[in-house]
PDB file of C-alpha atoms in Angstrom:
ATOM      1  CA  UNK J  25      25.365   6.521  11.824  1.00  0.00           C
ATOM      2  CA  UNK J  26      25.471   9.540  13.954  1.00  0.00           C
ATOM      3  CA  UNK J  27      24.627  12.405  12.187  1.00  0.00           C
ATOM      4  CA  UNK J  28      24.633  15.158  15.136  1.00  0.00           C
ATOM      5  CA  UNK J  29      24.585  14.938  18.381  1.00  0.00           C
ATOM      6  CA  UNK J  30      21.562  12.893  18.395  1.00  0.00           C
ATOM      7  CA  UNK J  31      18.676  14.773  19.832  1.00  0.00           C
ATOM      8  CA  UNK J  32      18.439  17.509  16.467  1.00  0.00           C
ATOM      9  CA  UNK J  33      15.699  16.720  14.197  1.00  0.00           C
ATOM     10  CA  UNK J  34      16.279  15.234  10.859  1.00  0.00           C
ATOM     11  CA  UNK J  35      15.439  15.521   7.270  1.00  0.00           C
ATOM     12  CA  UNK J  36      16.203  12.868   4.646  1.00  0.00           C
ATOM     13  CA  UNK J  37      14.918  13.757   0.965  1.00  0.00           C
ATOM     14  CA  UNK J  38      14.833  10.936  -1.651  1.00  0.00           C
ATOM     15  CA  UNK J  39      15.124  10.860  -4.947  1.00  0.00           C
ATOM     16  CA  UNK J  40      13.580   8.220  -6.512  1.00  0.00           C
ATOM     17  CA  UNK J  41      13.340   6.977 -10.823  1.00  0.00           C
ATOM     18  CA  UNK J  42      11.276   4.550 -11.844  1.00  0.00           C
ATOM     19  CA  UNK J  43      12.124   1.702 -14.386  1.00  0.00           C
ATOM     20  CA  UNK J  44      10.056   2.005 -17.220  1.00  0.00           C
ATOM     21  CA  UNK J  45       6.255   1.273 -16.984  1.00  0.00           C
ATOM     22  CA  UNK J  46       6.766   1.355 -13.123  1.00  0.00           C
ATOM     23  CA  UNK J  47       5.771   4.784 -12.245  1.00  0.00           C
ATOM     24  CA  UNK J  48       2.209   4.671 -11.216  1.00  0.00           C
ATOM     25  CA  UNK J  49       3.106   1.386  -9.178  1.00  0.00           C
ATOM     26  CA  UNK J  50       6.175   3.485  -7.463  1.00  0.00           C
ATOM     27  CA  UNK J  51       4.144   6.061  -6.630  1.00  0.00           C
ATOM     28  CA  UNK J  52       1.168   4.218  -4.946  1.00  0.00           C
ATOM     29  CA  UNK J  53       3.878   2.170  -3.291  1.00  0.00           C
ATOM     30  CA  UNK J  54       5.223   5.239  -1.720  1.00  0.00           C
ATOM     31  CA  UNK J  55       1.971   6.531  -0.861  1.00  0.00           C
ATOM     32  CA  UNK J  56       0.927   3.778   0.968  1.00  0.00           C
ATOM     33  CA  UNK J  57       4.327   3.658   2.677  1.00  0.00           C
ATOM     34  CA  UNK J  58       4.030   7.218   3.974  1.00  0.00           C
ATOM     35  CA  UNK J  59       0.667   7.688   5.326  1.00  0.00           C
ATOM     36  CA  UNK J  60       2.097   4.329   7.055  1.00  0.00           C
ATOM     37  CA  UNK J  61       4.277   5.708   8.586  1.00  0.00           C
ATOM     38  CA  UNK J  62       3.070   8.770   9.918  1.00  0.00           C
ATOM     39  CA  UNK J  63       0.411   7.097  11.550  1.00  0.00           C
ATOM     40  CA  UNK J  64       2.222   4.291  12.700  1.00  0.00           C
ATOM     41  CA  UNK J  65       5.653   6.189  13.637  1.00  0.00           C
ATOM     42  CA  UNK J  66       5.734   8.647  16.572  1.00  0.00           C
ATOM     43  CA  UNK J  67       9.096  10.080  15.473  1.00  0.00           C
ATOM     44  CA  UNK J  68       8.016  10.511  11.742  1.00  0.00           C
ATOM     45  CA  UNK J  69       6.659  14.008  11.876  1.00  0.00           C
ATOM     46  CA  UNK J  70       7.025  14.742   7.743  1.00  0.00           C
ATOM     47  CA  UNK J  71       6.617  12.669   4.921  1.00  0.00           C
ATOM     48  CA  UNK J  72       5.627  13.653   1.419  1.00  0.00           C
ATOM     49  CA  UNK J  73       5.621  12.071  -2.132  1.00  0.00           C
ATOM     50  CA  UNK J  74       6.847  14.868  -4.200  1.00  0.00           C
ATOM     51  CA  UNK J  75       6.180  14.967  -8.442  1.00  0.00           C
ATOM     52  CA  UNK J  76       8.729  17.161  -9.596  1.00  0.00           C
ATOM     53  CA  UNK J  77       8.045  19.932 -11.805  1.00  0.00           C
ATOM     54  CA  UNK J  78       9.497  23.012 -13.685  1.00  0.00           C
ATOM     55  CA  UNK J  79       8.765  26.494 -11.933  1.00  0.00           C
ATOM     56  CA  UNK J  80       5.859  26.364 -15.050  1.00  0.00           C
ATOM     57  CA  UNK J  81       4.605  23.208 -13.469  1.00  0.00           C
ATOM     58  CA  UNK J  82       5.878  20.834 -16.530  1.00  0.00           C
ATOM     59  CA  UNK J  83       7.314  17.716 -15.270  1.00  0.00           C
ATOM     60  CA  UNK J  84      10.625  17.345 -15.455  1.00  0.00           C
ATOM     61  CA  UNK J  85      12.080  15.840 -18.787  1.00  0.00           C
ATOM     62  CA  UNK J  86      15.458  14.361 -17.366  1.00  0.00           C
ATOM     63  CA  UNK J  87      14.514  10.114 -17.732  1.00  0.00           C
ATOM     64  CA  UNK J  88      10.818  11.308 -19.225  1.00  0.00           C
ATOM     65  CA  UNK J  89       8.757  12.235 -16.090  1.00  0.00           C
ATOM     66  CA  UNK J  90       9.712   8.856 -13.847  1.00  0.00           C
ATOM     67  CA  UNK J  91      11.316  10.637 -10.835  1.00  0.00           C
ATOM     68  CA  UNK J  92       9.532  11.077  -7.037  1.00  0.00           C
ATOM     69  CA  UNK J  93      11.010  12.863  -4.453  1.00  0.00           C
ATOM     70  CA  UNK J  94      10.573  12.135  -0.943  1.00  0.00           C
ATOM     71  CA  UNK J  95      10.584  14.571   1.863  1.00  0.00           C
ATOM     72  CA  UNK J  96      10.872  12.824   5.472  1.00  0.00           C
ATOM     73  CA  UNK J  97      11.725  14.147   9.092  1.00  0.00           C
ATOM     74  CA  UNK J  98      12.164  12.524  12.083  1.00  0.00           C
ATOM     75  CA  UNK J  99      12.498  13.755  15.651  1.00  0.00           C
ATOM     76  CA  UNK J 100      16.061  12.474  16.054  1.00  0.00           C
ATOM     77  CA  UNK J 101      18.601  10.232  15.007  1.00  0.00           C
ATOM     78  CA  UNK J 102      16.528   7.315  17.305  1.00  0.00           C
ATOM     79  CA  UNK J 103      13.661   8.217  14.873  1.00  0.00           C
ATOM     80  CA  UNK J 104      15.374   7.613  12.084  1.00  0.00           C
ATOM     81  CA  UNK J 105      16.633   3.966  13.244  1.00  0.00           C
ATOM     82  CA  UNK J 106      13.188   3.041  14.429  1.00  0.00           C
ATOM     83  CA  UNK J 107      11.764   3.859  10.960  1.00  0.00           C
ATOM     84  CA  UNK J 108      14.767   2.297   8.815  1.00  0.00           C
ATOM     85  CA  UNK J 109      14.467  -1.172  11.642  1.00  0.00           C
ATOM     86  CA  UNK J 110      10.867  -1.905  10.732  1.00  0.00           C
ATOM     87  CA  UNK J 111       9.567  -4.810   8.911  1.00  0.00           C
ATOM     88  CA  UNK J 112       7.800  -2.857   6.788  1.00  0.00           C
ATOM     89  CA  UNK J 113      10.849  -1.280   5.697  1.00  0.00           C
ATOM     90  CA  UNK J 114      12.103  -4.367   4.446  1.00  0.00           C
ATOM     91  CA  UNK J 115       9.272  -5.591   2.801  1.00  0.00           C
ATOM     92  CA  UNK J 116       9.736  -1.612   0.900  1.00  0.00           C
ATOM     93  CA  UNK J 117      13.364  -2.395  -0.166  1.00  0.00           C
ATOM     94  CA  UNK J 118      12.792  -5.451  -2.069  1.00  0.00           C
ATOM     95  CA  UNK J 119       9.615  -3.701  -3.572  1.00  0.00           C
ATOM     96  CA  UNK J 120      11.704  -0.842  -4.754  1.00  0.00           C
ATOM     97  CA  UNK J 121      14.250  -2.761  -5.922  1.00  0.00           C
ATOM     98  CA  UNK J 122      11.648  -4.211  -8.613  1.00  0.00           C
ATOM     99  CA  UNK J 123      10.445  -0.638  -9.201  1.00  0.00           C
ATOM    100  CA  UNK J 124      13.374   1.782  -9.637  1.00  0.00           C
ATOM    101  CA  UNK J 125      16.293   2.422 -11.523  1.00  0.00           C
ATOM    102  CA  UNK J 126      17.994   5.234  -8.854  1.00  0.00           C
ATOM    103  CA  UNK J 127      17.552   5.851  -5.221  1.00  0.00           C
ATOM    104  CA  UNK J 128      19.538   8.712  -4.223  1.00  0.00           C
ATOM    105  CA  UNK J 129      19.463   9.870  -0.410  1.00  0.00           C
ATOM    106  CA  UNK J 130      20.625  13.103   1.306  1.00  0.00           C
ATOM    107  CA  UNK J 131      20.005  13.655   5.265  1.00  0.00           C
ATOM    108  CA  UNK J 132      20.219  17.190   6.976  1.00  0.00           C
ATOM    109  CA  UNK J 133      19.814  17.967  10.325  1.00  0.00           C
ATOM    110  CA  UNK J 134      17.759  20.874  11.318  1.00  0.00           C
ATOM    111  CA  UNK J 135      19.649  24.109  11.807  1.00  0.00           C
TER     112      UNK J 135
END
């Protein structure tokens, strides 16, 4: 999938809701996943577990409070392939796929 021409660095942010009773569990999940990576990844430079909140710090009300957001970057486009081509990966999509209702994913490319 290129994105660029290959070399810029790249952001994905997720979006992620979690079925009912399945937050805590989602986010540990994710946790886990990220400090995973950035130790394990040499192209993973960024990646966060994000709570959403209001600008008053309430959490957001939209499907009562289940939603993470994920903030990732990667060197390049290679990066990005390494990280989605790892077992663990796999072993994460069939996880989240008991633990969420929505995924939603946007990439950007540094300008």
């Amino acid at each position: 999938m290129p994105l660029g021409t290959g070399k810029e660095p790249v952001a994905i942010l997720v979006e992620v809701t979690a079925k009912d009773g399945k937050y805590e569990e989602l986010k540990a999940a994710l946790q886990t996943h990220a400090a995973t990576c950035l130790q394990e990844e040499v192209g993973c430079t960024r990646f966060e577990v994000l709570v959403p909140v209001t600008r008053e710090g309430a959490r957001e009300k939209g499907v009562g409070g289940r939603k993470l957001w994920l903030t990732e970057q990667y060197t390049n486009e290679e990066a990005v392939a390494v990280h989605q081509g790892t077992a663990r990966m796999q072993v994460l999509g069939k996880k989240l796929g008991e633990l969420t209702d929505d995924i939603r994913i946007v990439y950007g490319l540094q300008a």
